Amino acid sequence: MSQNSSISATSPSRSQAGSAGRLVRKTAVELVVDELRDRILSGAIPPGSALRQELFAEELGVSRLPVREAIRQLSAEGLIDMIPHRGAYVSMLSRAEVQEFFDIRLRLEPWLLRLAVQQREAPDLDLASGVVEQMDSAEPEQWGRLNWQLHELLYRSAQRPAALAMVRALHEKSERYFRFQIVNAPIRQQAHDEHSELIALARQGRAEEAEAALERHIGEAAEQILAIVDHLLDASALQEPA
């Protein structure tokens, strides 16, 4: 969408197919949410940027109400910070936070997978295969949730609930960064192949190979996300006044 274009809740290009095959029109709020989310995740609106409701309303051709509601929803997603008496700002990114999250994941998740593979729970692996297929066409805002579902299915037969809860918390805190990854990096096929490999190794009971494959998978994801965060932080720094 161009910077000067308006959005319309009746635009066919923004329509979705309903369960009965009918076209379901997105509301103005949903369209504004999509537009602001896309700009934040792509870096078009850099971290730390102030969000002026009146400017977005004028630019997008809507009233302030849907813009206000969109900002509220994106705040709940962790993409926007609401600062009392100051307004709304795009949430800052933290390279150190990303690095720490992935360092912990690399220590916990391969161990959990090794234990789980030794159990070889076929029903969980069948469900995991279905999640991989869903991820192929998932929207960015769905990616983190589905990614966690997949990993949970791979690990839960390890029967280590405390460790699994820790990993789940890390995935939830990392969801914003997963969205940056899926928007900015061409990873869908790579993710499909790597997740499928993990499932196949688990089915075959090859615990050591599955553990090594997961270490590679997490390490490569960390490199991709850190590179994106660095790029977005550099872009944000360039926009700061001298």
Tab-separated table of C-alpha atoms in Angstrom, residues 1-11 13-14 28 31-32 35 39 55-63:
chain	number	residue	atom	x	y	z
A	1	MET	CA	0.000	0.000	0.000
A	2	SER	CA	1.294	3.412	-0.868
A	3	GLN	CA	1.808	5.981	1.841
A	4	ASN	CA	-0.965	8.177	0.406
A	5	SER	CA	-3.604	5.530	-0.203
A	6	SER	CA	-6.696	5.009	1.915
A	7	ILE	CA	-8.052	1.675	3.044
A	8	SER	CA	-11.584	0.459	2.611
A	9	ALA	CA	-13.455	-2.189	4.540
A	10	THR	CA	-15.138	-3.188	1.282
A	11	SER	CA	-11.971	-3.635	-0.750
A	13	SER	CA	-8.287	-7.402	-2.149
A	14	ARG	CA	-8.711	-7.350	1.609
A	28	ALA	CA	-11.822	-0.888	9.336
A	31	LEU	CA	-7.496	-3.305	8.075
A	32	VAL	CA	-5.698	-0.716	10.194
A	35	GLU	CA	-1.422	-2.143	7.910
A	39	ARG	CA	4.800	-1.570	8.725
A	55	LEU	CA	-1.792	11.313	11.093
A	56	PHE	CA	-2.538	7.626	10.503
A	57	ALA	CA	-6.271	8.292	10.405
A	58	GLU	CA	-5.789	10.952	7.736
A	59	GLU	CA	-3.319	8.869	5.727
A	60	LEU	CA	-5.439	5.714	5.798
A	61	GLY	CA	-8.717	7.477	5.203
A	62	VAL	CA	-10.435	6.384	8.416
A	63	SER	CA	-11.566	8.027	11.635
